[in-house]
Each structure stands twice: as structure tokens, then as C-alpha cells.
Short mmCIF file of C-alpha atoms in Angstrom, two decimals:
data_model
loop_
_atom_site.label_atom_id
_atom_site.label_comp_id
_atom_site.label_asym_id
_atom_site.label_seq_id
_atom_site.Cartn_x
_atom_site.Cartn_y
_atom_site.Cartn_z
CA MET L 12 -0.01 0.13 -0.14
CA PRO L 13 1.66 2.95 -0.92
CA THR L 14 2.17 5.69 1.70
CA GLU L 15 2.59 8.82 0.67
CA ASN L 16 -1.25 9.57 0.43
CA LEU L 17 -2.00 8.37 3.97
CA PRO L 18 -2.05 11.48 6.54
CA GLN L 19 0.89 12.78 8.71
CA ASP L 20 0.10 10.60 11.30
CA VAL L 21 -0.16 7.36 10.07
CA ILE L 22 2.21 5.02 8.90
CA TRP L 23 1.88 1.97 7.55
CA ASP L 24 3.60 -1.06 8.84
CA GLY L 25 3.09 -3.77 6.87
CA LEU L 26 -0.20 -5.68 8.92
CA GLY L 27 -2.40 -2.63 9.29
CA LEU L 28 -2.14 1.02 9.78
CA THR L 29 -0.07 1.97 13.33
CA VAL L 30 -1.35 5.50 14.22
CA GLN L 31 0.50 7.68 15.99
CA GLY L 32 -0.76 10.98 17.84
CA ARG L 33 -4.50 11.49 19.19
CA ARG L 34 -6.74 12.09 16.29
CA GLY L 35 -6.41 8.46 15.08
CA TYR L 36 -8.64 6.38 17.34
CA PRO L 37 -10.50 4.92 13.97
CA TYR L 38 -7.37 3.94 12.31
CA ARG L 39 -5.81 2.72 15.57
CA ALA L 40 -9.95 0.61 15.90
CA ALA L 41 -9.27 -0.79 12.89
CA CYS L 42 -6.24 -1.89 13.11
CA PHE L 43 -6.39 -3.96 16.48
CA LYS L 44 -9.91 -5.22 15.11
CA ARG L 45 -7.65 -6.65 12.41
CA SER L 46 -4.83 -7.95 13.84
CA ARG L 47 -6.86 -9.39 16.57
CA ARG L 48 -8.66 -11.30 13.68
CA VAL L 49 -5.38 -12.29 11.72
CA ALA L 50 -4.07 -13.15 15.43
CA SER L 51 -7.31 -15.37 15.87
CA LEU L 52 -6.54 -17.37 12.58
CA ARG L 53 -2.89 -18.12 13.37
CA ASN L 54 -4.47 -19.23 16.31
CA VAL L 55 -6.99 -21.80 14.66
CA ILE L 56 -3.92 -22.56 12.23
CA GLU L 57 -1.86 -23.28 14.83
CA THR L 58 -4.09 -25.38 17.10
CA TRP L 59 -4.87 -27.31 13.44
CA GLN L 60 -0.91 -28.22 12.79
CA THR L 61 -0.64 -29.42 16.70
CA ARG L 62 -3.35 -31.43 16.58
CA LEU L 63 -2.52 -33.16 13.46
CA GLU L 64 1.61 -33.37 14.78
CA THR L 65 0.60 -34.60 18.07
CA MET L 66 -1.89 -37.49 17.04
CA ASP L 67 -0.43 -41.24 17.18
CA LEU L 68 -1.71 -44.23 16.29
CA ARG L 69 -3.02 -44.67 19.69
CA ASP L 70 -5.73 -41.17 19.50
CA PHE L 71 -6.97 -42.32 15.43
CA ILE L 72 -7.85 -45.48 17.17
CA ARG L 73 -9.57 -43.92 20.35
CA VAL L 74 -11.39 -41.95 17.57
CA VAL L 75 -12.12 -44.08 15.17
CA ARG L 76 -13.92 -46.54 18.54
CA LEU L 77 -15.50 -43.04 19.37
CA ARG L 78 -16.87 -42.15 16.00
CA TRP L 79 -17.36 -45.76 14.62
CA LEU L 80 -20.88 -45.43 13.64
CA ALA L 81 -20.38 -42.20 11.72
CA ILE L 82 -18.02 -44.26 9.92
CA VAL L 83 -20.41 -47.10 9.57
CA ALA L 84 -22.92 -45.01 8.13
CA ILE L 85 -20.63 -43.40 5.94
CA ILE L 86 -19.70 -46.62 4.15
CA VAL L 87 -23.19 -47.98 3.88
CA ILE L 88 -24.10 -44.19 2.63
CA GLY L 89 -21.58 -44.79 -0.20
CA LEU L 90 -22.30 -48.36 -1.19
CA ALA L 91 -26.29 -46.86 -0.81
CA LEU L 92 -25.37 -44.26 -3.61
CA ALA L 93 -22.64 -46.73 -5.54
CA SER L 94 -25.88 -49.13 -5.60
CA ALA L 95 -28.07 -46.76 -6.77
CA TYR L 96 -25.61 -45.66 -9.80
CA THR L 97 -25.05 -49.29 -10.41
CA PHE L 98 -28.44 -49.88 -11.20
CA LEU L 99 -30.27 -46.79 -12.21
CA GLN L 100 -27.54 -46.99 -15.21
CA THR L 101 -29.19 -48.66 -18.83
CA PRO L 102 -26.84 -51.93 -19.31
CA LEU L 103 -24.61 -51.94 -21.84
CA TYR L 104 -23.60 -54.93 -24.03
CA LYS L 105 -20.22 -55.14 -25.83
CA ALA L 106 -19.55 -57.43 -29.04
CA GLU L 107 -16.02 -57.74 -30.66
CA SER L 108 -14.69 -58.51 -34.02
CA GLN L 109 -11.63 -59.08 -35.14
CA LEU L 110 -9.61 -58.72 -38.49
CA PHE L 111 -6.00 -59.83 -39.50
CA VAL L 112 -4.20 -58.12 -42.14
CA SER L 113 -1.78 -59.58 -44.41
CA VAL L 114 0.67 -58.57 -47.14
CA LYS L 115 1.64 -60.32 -49.78
CA ALA L 116 5.86 -60.89 -49.91
CA GLY L 117 8.43 -62.84 -51.48
CA ASP L 118 9.53 -66.08 -50.19
CA SER L 119 12.74 -64.92 -49.02
CA ALA L 120 13.70 -64.21 -45.21
CA LEU L 121 13.82 -60.74 -45.79
CA ASP L 122 11.08 -60.13 -47.52
CA VAL L 123 8.54 -61.75 -45.33
CA SER L 124 9.63 -59.14 -42.45
CA GLN L 125 9.18 -55.94 -44.34
CA GLY L 126 6.22 -57.67 -45.20
CA ASN L 127 5.27 -58.30 -41.54
CA ALA L 128 6.53 -54.33 -40.77
CA PHE L 129 5.05 -52.77 -43.73
CA ALA L 130 1.69 -54.41 -42.65
CA GLU L 131 1.97 -53.35 -38.53
CA LYS L 132 1.88 -49.86 -39.87
CA ARG L 133 -0.37 -50.12 -42.22
CA VAL L 134 -2.57 -51.41 -38.99
CA LEU L 135 -2.57 -48.39 -36.92
CA SER L 136 -3.48 -46.18 -40.22
CA TYR L 137 -6.50 -48.87 -40.36
CA VAL L 138 -7.86 -48.45 -36.78
CA SER L 139 -7.90 -44.80 -37.56
CA LEU L 140 -10.41 -45.88 -40.43
CA ALA L 141 -12.31 -47.59 -38.86
CA THR L 142 -13.88 -44.81 -36.69
CA SER L 143 -13.75 -42.41 -39.08
CA VAL L 144 -16.87 -40.51 -40.46
CA ARG L 145 -17.35 -42.55 -44.00
CA VAL L 146 -17.17 -45.48 -41.93
CA LEU L 147 -19.37 -45.30 -39.45
CA ASP L 148 -21.94 -43.63 -41.89
CA ALA L 149 -21.61 -47.15 -44.18
CA VAL L 150 -22.35 -49.00 -41.52
CA ALA L 151 -25.88 -46.60 -40.44
CA ARG L 152 -26.72 -47.05 -43.85
CA GLU L 153 -26.15 -50.72 -44.00
CA LEU L 154 -27.91 -51.01 -40.56
CA ASP L 155 -30.95 -48.56 -41.78
CA LEU L 156 -29.23 -46.62 -37.96
CA SER L 157 -30.94 -43.03 -37.23
CA GLY L 158 -28.39 -40.14 -36.83
CA GLY L 159 -25.54 -41.72 -39.03
CA ALA L 160 -21.54 -41.50 -37.96
CA GLU L 161 -22.79 -39.37 -35.07
CA ALA L 162 -25.19 -41.76 -33.61
CA LEU L 163 -22.35 -44.86 -33.98
CA VAL L 164 -19.00 -42.33 -32.87
CA GLU L 165 -19.93 -43.17 -29.19
CA LYS L 166 -20.45 -46.95 -29.74
CA VAL L 167 -17.52 -47.95 -31.67
CA THR L 168 -14.39 -48.31 -30.99
CA ALA L 169 -10.57 -49.56 -32.50
CA THR L 170 -8.03 -51.42 -31.63
CA THR L 171 -5.08 -53.08 -31.81
CA PRO L 172 -2.71 -55.34 -29.58
CA SER L 173 0.74 -54.29 -29.39
CA GLN L 174 2.99 -55.84 -31.72
CA THR L 175 0.36 -57.63 -34.12
CA VAL L 176 -1.79 -57.39 -37.07
CA LEU L 177 -4.71 -57.53 -35.80
CA ILE L 178 -7.56 -54.95 -35.71
CA GLU L 179 -10.20 -55.41 -32.52
CA ILE L 180 -13.71 -53.66 -33.75
CA ALA L 181 -16.20 -53.11 -30.24
CA ALA L 182 -19.71 -52.58 -30.29
CA THR L 183 -21.44 -51.13 -27.28
CA ASP L 184 -25.32 -50.94 -27.45
CA PRO L 185 -28.21 -51.23 -24.57
CA ASP L 186 -29.42 -54.05 -27.53
CA PRO L 187 -27.13 -57.02 -27.60
CA ALA L 188 -28.05 -57.89 -30.66
CA LEU L 189 -27.41 -54.99 -32.15
CA ALA L 190 -24.00 -54.47 -30.56
CA ALA L 191 -23.03 -58.01 -32.42
CA ARG L 192 -24.35 -56.26 -36.09
CA ILE L 193 -22.54 -53.26 -35.76
CA ALA L 194 -19.34 -54.76 -34.73
CA ASN L 195 -19.73 -56.84 -37.99
CA SER L 196 -21.09 -54.27 -40.11
CA GLY L 197 -17.76 -52.06 -39.26
CA ALA L 198 -15.76 -54.85 -40.24
CA GLU L 199 -16.76 -55.51 -43.34
CA GLN L 200 -17.43 -51.67 -43.86
CA LEU L 201 -13.60 -51.33 -43.10
CA ILE L 202 -12.54 -53.70 -45.86
CA ARG L 203 -14.47 -52.23 -48.50
CA ALA L 204 -12.42 -48.83 -47.30
CA VAL L 205 -8.80 -50.30 -47.26
CA ASN L 206 -9.83 -51.82 -50.69
CA GLU L 207 -11.26 -49.00 -52.75
CA VAL L 208 -8.01 -47.07 -50.83
CA GLU L 209 -5.09 -49.79 -50.76
CA ASP L 210 -3.45 -52.33 -54.03
CA VAL L 211 -5.27 -55.70 -52.99
CA ASP L 212 -2.51 -57.92 -54.31
CA VAL L 213 -0.36 -55.56 -51.57
CA VAL L 214 -2.44 -55.54 -48.62
CA ARG L 215 -5.54 -58.16 -48.01
CA LEU L 216 -8.12 -57.12 -44.41
CA SER L 217 -9.89 -60.27 -43.63
CA VAL L 218 -12.43 -61.49 -41.07
CA PHE L 219 -10.24 -63.35 -38.35
CA GLN L 220 -13.49 -63.68 -35.38
CA GLU L 221 -16.86 -62.41 -36.30
CA ALA L 222 -18.91 -61.04 -33.12
CA ALA L 223 -21.52 -63.09 -31.35
CA VAL L 224 -23.93 -61.52 -29.50
CA PRO L 225 -23.14 -60.85 -25.88
CA ASP L 226 -25.08 -62.94 -23.13
CA ALA L 227 -24.20 -60.51 -20.51
CA PRO L 228 -23.74 -56.96 -19.84
CA SER L 229 -20.57 -55.32 -19.53
CA SER L 230 -21.08 -52.26 -17.84
CA PRO L 231 -22.55 -51.22 -15.22
CA ARG L 232 -19.85 -53.49 -13.04
CA VAL L 233 -21.66 -54.27 -10.17
CA ARG L 234 -18.69 -55.56 -8.00
CA LEU L 235 -16.05 -53.25 -9.52
CA ASN L 236 -18.89 -49.99 -8.39
CA LEU L 237 -20.20 -51.55 -5.04
CA ALA L 238 -16.19 -52.52 -4.06
CA LEU L 239 -15.60 -48.40 -5.12
CA GLY L 240 -18.56 -47.25 -3.42
CA ILE L 241 -17.20 -49.30 0.01
CA PHE L 242 -13.83 -48.16 -0.56
CA LEU L 243 -14.24 -44.42 -0.95
CA GLY L 244 -16.73 -44.35 1.55
CA LEU L 245 -13.64 -45.82 3.94
CA LEU L 246 -11.64 -43.38 2.89
CA VAL L 247 -14.45 -40.06 3.06
CA GLY L 248 -15.11 -41.53 7.09
CA PHE L 249 -11.21 -42.00 7.83
CA GLY L 250 -11.13 -38.52 6.60
CA TYR L 251 -14.61 -37.21 8.11
CA VAL L 252 -12.94 -38.91 11.88
CA LEU L 253 -9.22 -37.18 11.24
CA LEU L 254 -11.35 -33.73 10.44
CA ARG L 255 -13.34 -34.08 13.56
CA GLN L 256 -10.86 -34.57 15.34
CA VAL L 257 -8.41 -31.48 14.05
CA LEU L 258 -11.37 -29.36 14.33
CA ASP L 259 -12.74 -30.95 17.70
CA THR L 260 -11.94 -28.51 20.97
CA GLY L 261 -13.80 -31.35 23.75
CA ILE L 262 -11.95 -32.45 26.36
CA ARG L 263 -11.05 -36.45 26.14
CA THR L 264 -7.87 -36.36 26.89
CA GLN L 265 -5.41 -35.53 29.54
CA ALA L 266 -3.09 -33.88 26.97
CA ASP L 267 -6.48 -32.38 25.91
CA VAL L 268 -6.93 -31.00 29.23
CA GLY L 269 -2.75 -29.85 29.07
CA ARG L 270 -4.00 -27.82 26.51
CA ALA L 271 -6.10 -26.01 27.81
CA VAL L 272 -4.56 -25.03 31.15
CA LYS L 273 -1.35 -25.56 32.85
CA ALA L 274 -2.14 -27.20 36.22
CA GLY L 275 -1.40 -30.32 37.15
CA ILE L 276 -3.25 -33.24 37.28
CA LEU L 277 -4.38 -34.36 40.44
CA GLY L 278 -6.71 -37.20 39.90
CA THR L 279 -8.16 -39.02 36.63
CA PHE L 280 -11.31 -41.15 36.71
CA THR L 281 -12.21 -42.98 33.67
CA PHE L 282 -16.56 -43.65 32.77
CA ASP L 283 -18.67 -46.06 35.08
CA ALA L 284 -21.82 -46.29 34.10
CA SER L 285 -22.63 -47.65 37.96
CA VAL L 286 -21.59 -44.35 39.19
CA LYS L 287 -25.91 -43.57 38.23
CA ASP L 288 -26.41 -46.29 41.04
CA GLU L 289 -23.84 -46.05 43.47
CA PRO L 290 -22.72 -41.89 43.71
CA VAL L 291 -20.55 -42.44 47.20
CA ILE L 292 -18.21 -44.74 47.30
CA VAL L 293 -19.47 -47.72 50.17
CA GLN L 294 -18.79 -50.52 52.34
CA GLY L 295 -18.15 -53.28 49.73
CA ASP L 296 -16.15 -50.40 46.98
CA VAL L 297 -13.59 -49.39 49.65
CA PHE L 298 -11.09 -51.54 47.76
CA SER L 299 -11.87 -50.96 44.01
CA PRO L 300 -10.23 -48.89 41.61
CA ARG L 301 -12.02 -46.38 41.89
CA ALA L 302 -12.14 -45.51 46.04
CA GLU L 303 -8.00 -45.87 45.66
CA GLY L 304 -8.61 -43.59 42.76
CA PHE L 305 -9.86 -41.64 45.57
CA ARG L 306 -6.97 -42.04 47.96
CA GLN L 307 -4.51 -41.09 44.98
CA LEU L 308 -6.52 -37.43 44.96
CA ARG L 309 -6.60 -37.52 48.29
CA THR L 310 -2.91 -37.66 48.62
CA ASN L 311 -1.75 -35.11 45.57
CA LEU L 312 -3.97 -32.87 47.56
CA ARG L 313 -1.89 -32.84 50.61
CA PHE L 314 0.68 -32.41 48.94
CA THR L 315 -0.08 -28.94 47.19
CA HIS L 316 1.18 -26.02 48.54
CA VAL L 317 -1.97 -24.06 50.11
CA ALA L 318 -0.55 -21.00 52.29
CA GLY L 319 -1.79 -21.33 56.08
CA GLY L 320 -2.68 -24.38 58.29
CA ALA L 321 -6.28 -25.60 57.74
CA GLN L 322 -7.34 -26.34 53.95
CA THR L 323 -10.72 -24.44 52.95
CA VAL L 324 -10.56 -26.63 48.72
CA VAL L 325 -13.18 -25.12 46.89
CA VAL L 326 -13.78 -28.35 44.44
CA SER L 327 -15.92 -26.60 40.91
CA SER L 328 -16.15 -26.52 37.18
CA SER L 329 -16.56 -25.33 34.17
CA VAL L 330 -20.11 -26.28 33.08
CA PRO L 331 -22.77 -28.13 34.37
CA GLY L 332 -22.68 -31.96 34.23
CA GLU L 333 -18.80 -32.50 34.61
CA GLY L 334 -19.38 -34.80 37.89
CA LYS L 335 -17.53 -32.03 40.51
CA THR L 336 -20.44 -33.00 43.21
CA LEU L 337 -19.13 -36.82 42.99
CA ILE L 338 -15.76 -36.00 42.83
CA ALA L 339 -15.94 -33.32 46.61
CA THR L 340 -18.28 -36.06 48.34
CA ASN L 341 -16.40 -39.08 47.30
CA LEU L 342 -13.22 -37.17 48.34
CA ALA L 343 -14.94 -36.45 51.53
CA ILE L 344 -15.23 -39.99 52.46
CA MET L 345 -11.72 -41.08 51.26
CA LEU L 346 -10.56 -37.79 54.00
CA ALA L 347 -12.51 -38.58 56.89
CA GLU L 348 -11.77 -41.95 55.85
CA SER L 349 -8.34 -41.64 56.93
CA GLY L 350 -9.14 -39.80 60.21
CA THR L 351 -8.82 -36.71 58.75
CA ARG L 352 -11.79 -33.94 60.37
CA VAL L 353 -13.69 -32.70 57.36
CA LEU L 354 -16.63 -30.52 57.03
CA LEU L 355 -18.42 -31.19 53.52
CA VAL L 356 -20.52 -28.29 52.76
CA ASP L 357 -22.75 -27.80 50.06
CA ALA L 358 -22.60 -24.55 48.69
CA ASP L 359 -24.35 -25.16 45.29
CA LEU L 360 -27.76 -23.23 46.38
CA ARG L 361 -28.93 -23.85 42.95
CA ARG L 362 -28.94 -27.07 42.29
CA PRO L 363 -27.64 -28.97 45.39
CA ARG L 364 -26.93 -32.37 45.07
CA VAL L 365 -25.13 -33.90 48.64
CA ALA L 366 -27.49 -34.03 50.52
CA GLU L 367 -29.44 -36.22 48.00
CA TYR L 368 -26.52 -38.48 46.86
CA LEU L 369 -25.99 -39.17 51.10
CA GLY L 370 -29.49 -39.53 52.05
CA LEU L 371 -29.72 -36.45 53.92
CA ASP L 372 -31.91 -34.15 54.81
CA GLY L 373 -30.87 -31.28 52.63
CA SER L 374 -34.08 -28.60 54.25
CA VAL L 375 -31.37 -26.99 56.94
CA GLY L 376 -27.74 -25.81 55.99
CA LEU L 377 -25.62 -23.87 54.42
CA SER L 378 -28.76 -20.97 53.50
CA GLY L 379 -30.35 -21.13 56.77
CA VAL L 380 -27.02 -20.56 58.77
CA LEU L 381 -25.78 -17.56 56.44
CA SER L 382 -29.42 -15.90 57.24
CA HIS L 383 -28.82 -16.50 61.00
CA SER L 384 -32.28 -18.79 60.81
CA VAL L 385 -30.57 -21.44 62.40
CA THR L 386 -26.82 -22.20 63.86
CA LEU L 387 -24.11 -23.76 62.71
CA GLU L 388 -24.08 -26.60 65.08
CA ASP L 389 -27.30 -27.16 64.72
CA ALA L 390 -27.65 -27.67 60.47
CA ILE L 391 -24.32 -29.87 60.51
CA GLN L 392 -24.92 -33.48 60.33
CA LYS L 393 -22.44 -36.12 60.52
CA TRP L 394 -23.04 -38.93 57.96
CA GLY L 395 -21.21 -42.32 58.21
CA PRO L 396 -21.39 -45.09 61.07
CA ASP L 397 -19.24 -43.48 63.26
CA GLY L 398 -20.02 -39.89 62.12
CA ALA L 399 -16.67 -39.15 60.93
CA LEU L 400 -17.63 -37.27 58.19
CA HIS L 401 -19.55 -33.74 58.71
CA VAL L 402 -21.51 -32.32 56.38
CA LEU L 403 -23.33 -28.71 56.04
CA PRO L 404 -26.18 -29.42 53.49
CA SER L 405 -27.22 -26.16 50.83
CA GLY L 406 -30.51 -25.24 53.35
CA SER L 407 -33.81 -24.44 51.76
CA THR L 408 -33.38 -22.48 48.02
CA VAL L 409 -33.30 -18.34 48.17
CA SER L 410 -33.52 -16.23 45.73
CA ASN L 411 -29.99 -14.51 46.22
CA PRO L 412 -27.30 -17.24 46.79
CA SER L 413 -24.42 -15.42 44.97
CA GLU L 414 -25.49 -12.47 47.55
CA LEU L 415 -24.97 -14.89 50.38
CA LEU L 416 -21.99 -16.74 49.34
CA GLY L 417 -20.25 -13.37 48.53
CA SER L 418 -21.36 -11.67 52.07
CA PRO L 419 -19.04 -11.06 55.25
CA ASN L 420 -21.10 -14.57 57.07
CA MET L 421 -20.04 -16.37 54.34
CA GLU L 422 -16.27 -15.66 55.41
CA LYS L 423 -16.50 -15.75 58.80
CA LEU L 424 -17.99 -19.30 58.41
CA ILE L 425 -15.37 -20.45 56.56
CA ALA L 426 -12.83 -19.23 59.28
CA ARG L 427 -14.57 -20.40 61.69
CA THR L 428 -15.14 -24.07 59.98
CA GLU L 429 -11.00 -23.72 59.92
CA THR L 430 -10.54 -23.80 63.08
CA ALA L 431 -13.18 -26.83 64.24
CA TYR L 432 -11.93 -29.20 60.99
CA GLU L 433 -8.84 -29.87 59.37
CA VAL L 434 -9.61 -29.63 55.17
CA VAL L 435 -13.22 -28.46 54.67
CA VAL L 436 -14.41 -29.57 50.98
CA ILE L 437 -16.94 -26.84 49.15
CA ASP L 438 -18.72 -27.84 46.69
CA THR L 439 -19.88 -25.33 44.36
CA PRO L 440 -21.65 -24.07 41.32
CA PRO L 441 -19.63 -24.52 37.69
CA LEU L 442 -17.99 -21.34 37.32
CA LEU L 443 -19.00 -19.61 34.16
CA PRO L 444 -22.57 -19.83 34.54
CA VAL L 445 -22.65 -18.05 37.76
CA THR L 446 -20.35 -15.80 40.33
CA ASP L 447 -20.59 -18.37 43.55
CA PRO L 448 -17.43 -20.35 42.99
CA ALA L 449 -14.88 -17.74 42.07
CA ILE L 450 -16.27 -15.95 44.93
CA LEU L 451 -15.81 -18.63 46.83
CA GLY L 452 -12.24 -19.51 45.33
CA ALA L 453 -11.41 -15.89 46.29
CA LYS L 454 -12.26 -16.65 50.07
CA ALA L 455 -10.67 -20.36 50.12
CA SER L 456 -7.46 -21.57 50.29
CA GLY L 457 -7.36 -22.82 46.55
CA VAL L 458 -9.85 -24.02 43.59
CA VAL L 459 -9.45 -28.07 42.61
CA LEU L 460 -10.97 -27.66 39.04
CA VAL L 461 -13.30 -30.72 38.14
CA VAL L 462 -12.81 -31.20 33.66
CA SER L 463 -14.92 -33.83 31.99
CA ALA L 464 -13.40 -35.79 29.25
CA ASP L 465 -16.54 -36.86 27.98
CA GLY L 466 -16.27 -34.12 24.73
CA ARG L 467 -19.10 -31.69 25.85
CA THR L 468 -16.48 -29.49 27.63
CA THR L 469 -14.41 -27.74 25.36
CA ARG L 470 -10.98 -26.06 26.11
CA GLY L 471 -12.44 -22.78 26.02
CA ASP L 472 -14.64 -23.65 28.99
CA VAL L 473 -11.74 -24.35 31.30
CA SER L 474 -9.60 -21.66 30.04
CA GLN L 475 -12.49 -18.95 30.15
CA ALA L 476 -12.68 -20.68 33.86
CA VAL L 477 -9.06 -20.47 34.90
CA VAL L 478 -9.35 -16.87 33.82
CA ASN L 479 -12.11 -16.27 36.22
CA LEU L 480 -10.33 -17.70 39.17
CA GLU L 481 -7.30 -15.20 37.99
CA ALA L 482 -9.71 -12.86 38.12
CA VAL L 483 -10.33 -12.60 41.61
CA GLY L 484 -7.24 -14.01 42.61
CA ALA L 485 -8.26 -17.98 43.69
CA GLN L 486 -5.52 -20.61 43.83
CA LEU L 487 -5.61 -23.43 41.36
CA LEU L 488 -4.58 -26.10 43.07
CA GLY L 489 -4.72 -28.84 40.32
CA VAL L 490 -7.33 -30.24 37.78
CA VAL L 491 -9.45 -33.61 37.67
CA VAL L 492 -10.44 -35.34 35.04
CA ASN L 493 -13.64 -37.21 34.93
CA GLN L 494 -15.19 -39.43 32.64
CA ILE L 495 -12.53 -40.39 30.78
CA ASP L 496 -12.47 -43.02 28.25
CA LYS L 497 -11.27 -46.37 29.32
CA ALA L 498 -9.28 -46.46 26.01
CA ALA L 499 -7.90 -43.35 26.84
CA VAL L 500 -5.54 -43.69 29.19
CA SER L 501 -2.79 -46.48 29.85
CA LYS L 502 -3.64 -49.54 32.21
CA SER L 503 -2.98 -48.52 35.50
CA HIS L 504 -2.53 -50.97 38.41
CA TYR L 505 -4.31 -50.00 41.64
CA ALA L 506 -2.94 -51.88 45.37
CA TYR L 507 -6.00 -53.38 47.47
CA ALA L 508 -4.23 -52.55 50.65
CA ARG L 509 -6.26 -54.20 53.60
CA GLU L 510 -7.58 -51.09 55.47
CA SER L 511 -10.14 -51.32 58.33
CA GLY L 512 -13.30 -49.08 58.67
CA GLY L 513 -15.68 -48.06 55.63
CA PHE L 514 -19.37 -46.78 55.03
CA GLY L 515 -22.22 -48.51 54.52
CA LYS L 516 -24.51 -48.76 51.75
CA ASN L 517 -27.42 -46.79 54.25
CA PRO L 518 -25.34 -43.88 56.23
CA LYS L 519 -28.58 -42.08 57.19
CA THR L 520 -27.53 -42.01 60.66
CA GLY L 521 -29.80 -39.08 61.17
CA GLY L 522 -28.30 -36.64 64.92
CA ARG L 523 -26.87 -33.15 64.63
CA MET L 524 -23.72 -31.34 65.98
#
């Protein structure tokens, strides 16, 4: 772009307009928007390149397993299209006649060799004559076909096998008998045309084999078309899988989590269909791989650096449905199992689930304590055979949950519980829909972010959740990857230590502190 016609306070830097001085705001805004678009496009391209470069065979197999129904559907569509194309085509029959070109030669070997060479050269010319307008017009007149040579030019072909003196005339037509008649007539008319222009005593064309009426169509080639349909379906299906993998921003593996947030992985939990019926770890489940996973989470959490003595841990997620309440509840259970004085607080005042999971009365709890309608001692309930886990349910529904959680009363409540318990686990709403968890995260010792690896949560969701936490000064302790596909992680060997104690299947022990 030429610069001599620009205002004095504007220069061209190769990417956009850089403005000098106050009067250049419109230029500066346009330049900023353009640079943002360029940067966004560059980030998208770099993301695609990174995903392709980091994708290995195991990732490809995982994606194929995840999208196998789509691949099968595309193959079926390809097969259906090939079948439709095949069976909608008019069957064509192909008939062939053969001519032999001979040259009169002397008795000597030299004469015979020269005659053969002459015949091979003549064959190429005769092949061209076979599909000439003169020959095809003669065929059309002989067979009384409408359209003349133009109607036959697409139906008749002539070829010669390499290093032979044979000419093959082929004709295709929906009528097999007519195809044979056209091929035989073409051979006869070619002989007549050659006899008119060549010396019959030197060169002679003769019918070596007449065309027979074909009993099967030469096209469409059913097997070949169906095989091509399946093959193209496979190509398109795998291409679709690769494209979805490149464009997919959903969290499906630990590597996806690492691309979204720079934080340590505190724990990983594979998808378990039985969790729906048994959400909490019970007595018969304390030595299972799931329970061992929560022990590992408990251990990792203890090694995180948190300022101060007591730990108040907020457990949240980016969006709903990632399993944060299950993680918070079972983490509190495993902390209590180890002898830690732990309080589980349900601060999700919009969609509370802790009391439901543990079989407790959720009508009295946090909301009542914050509004001074009930004391903390009366609101806390004991859970488990020995009442080791203390639980503060959400309480009755309120119209102003954000105001309650952000009030000085909540800050005082956290300070008070930290003096009575070694660890306070707070289950909160998701970070993106509401501000509650960010508010609590700023008041607590740190935040554990639960990220579901089922693909519904995107890397953008996780990144924005981290930004929300950083905006209020909350400390991110680490990430728990939940609902990850078993095929996406390597096999783990859990140690099934013989530990005493456990929690009953129906642990509703009643009683309040």
C-alpha cells in the first residue's frame, strides 16, 4: 500500500495502520480489529497443526472407536450411492469382431520381415479408418440406423494389440444383438474402405473372428462399483474422523486438558456406568479402583502448597454435568476415612445434590446459617457408621445465592470452620454460568477444577474458567479429569491394601452436632 497519500500521523507497518497521535483512534481501532482477526486465524491454524503433529496411532484408534458409528454410516451411504448409480444405469452390451491384416511378400526371409513391418505400420492407419465418418456412415446406412456417424461415434471403438496385425472393432449398445451387428458391419465396411484405397494384391484385410451376441452386459460393473463405493466410504469416513479430531475442541484426554490449562493433574477417573446407581463410595466399594483413585487424589491434594494451616478446598467445574459434586463428596469421604477432621459443605444453592447423594436431610443447612435462621451446630449433620464425615447441606432454596455466598457471613463461616476442621471441602456451582464459585475461590485456600473428558466440555470452557479464577485472585490447586474413556488412558495397577473401616450402603445415621 502506498504511504504518500496517508495522513501525517499514520504509517503503514505491513500488517495494518499504526496511528500516532490522538486523532488516529478510528485507524487504531481498525488496526486492532484486523490484528485480532489475524492472530485468531493464526491460533486456529497452529492448533490444527499441533493436533495433527501430536496425533499418534493410539489417538487415531481412540477417535475411530469413538466415531465408529459415523464411519459405518458413511460406508453404508457410499455403498447405497454406488448401488443406486449402478442399478440406475442402462445395461450396455459389448461385442467384438477381429480382423487380420496380411501383406503379400516374397519367399525370402527379408521379404517376409519387410512385409510384416509394413503390415504393422498399416494397422495403425486402419484403426483410425475404422472409426472414421466414412466407415461409420456406411455402417449406419447398412443397418438402417438413424443419426448416422454421430450416433455411432460413441458406440464404436477400434484398437490393435501391441506388435500384432490384428484389429479389434468393439461396439456397445443396450441391445446385445444390435451391438454384434454393428461390430460385424464395422469390420465389413472397414475392409471395403481399405480395398478402395489400397492395392488388394499387396494388402489384404480379412475377418478373423465375427462378433457374437453377448449374453451378459459389460457395464455397469456391479462388483467393481460396489467395491469402489465401500472404498470411497472408508476414505471419506476416516477423513471425517481426522477432520473431527482436528476441529474438535472438546476435552477427551489428559493431553487436551494440558492444552487448556497449565496446572497439575491431581486425579483421573474413567467413565463408570455404575456411578449413576452408586454415586458415593460405600463399604463394599472401599477397595475398588475408584476408591483407590480417590485415595490418590487425597494424597496429591495433601502435597499441594496452600498458604496457612487449615485447607478450605473449593471443588468446581467449568460447566454443569462434569461430576464436581461426586468428586467433592467422595473426596470428603476418603479424607474422613483417613482420620482427617473434614467438613463437606454444599454451597451449590441453585442445584444442591450432596444431601441427596448421602441420604441426608437437605432442608436445613448453609442458606439458613448465612441468614441466621439456624446455628452452624444445628445445621451440620454426621454421615457414616461412626459419623466421621460432617456435612453442611445447602439448606432451603434462596433467591439471592450470590449475595449470600459473597457476604461477610460466608467469610466468617469459612474462618470458623477452619478452626474446627483440618479440611473443609466446598462443593460449588460451575464457574461459567454463575459467579458463586469464583467468589468462594477467592475466600478459600484453593480451587480444585473438575474437567469432564466426555467431549462436551471444550478447551475454551476450561481456559475461561481459569481466567475467572485468576481474575479474583483464587489459587488453582490442580485439575481432576473425570469421565475419561478407558481406552484413552494406559492400564493402571491399583494397590488393594487391606484397610479397616468403611461406610455403610445406607449411611443415614441422623443426628446433628
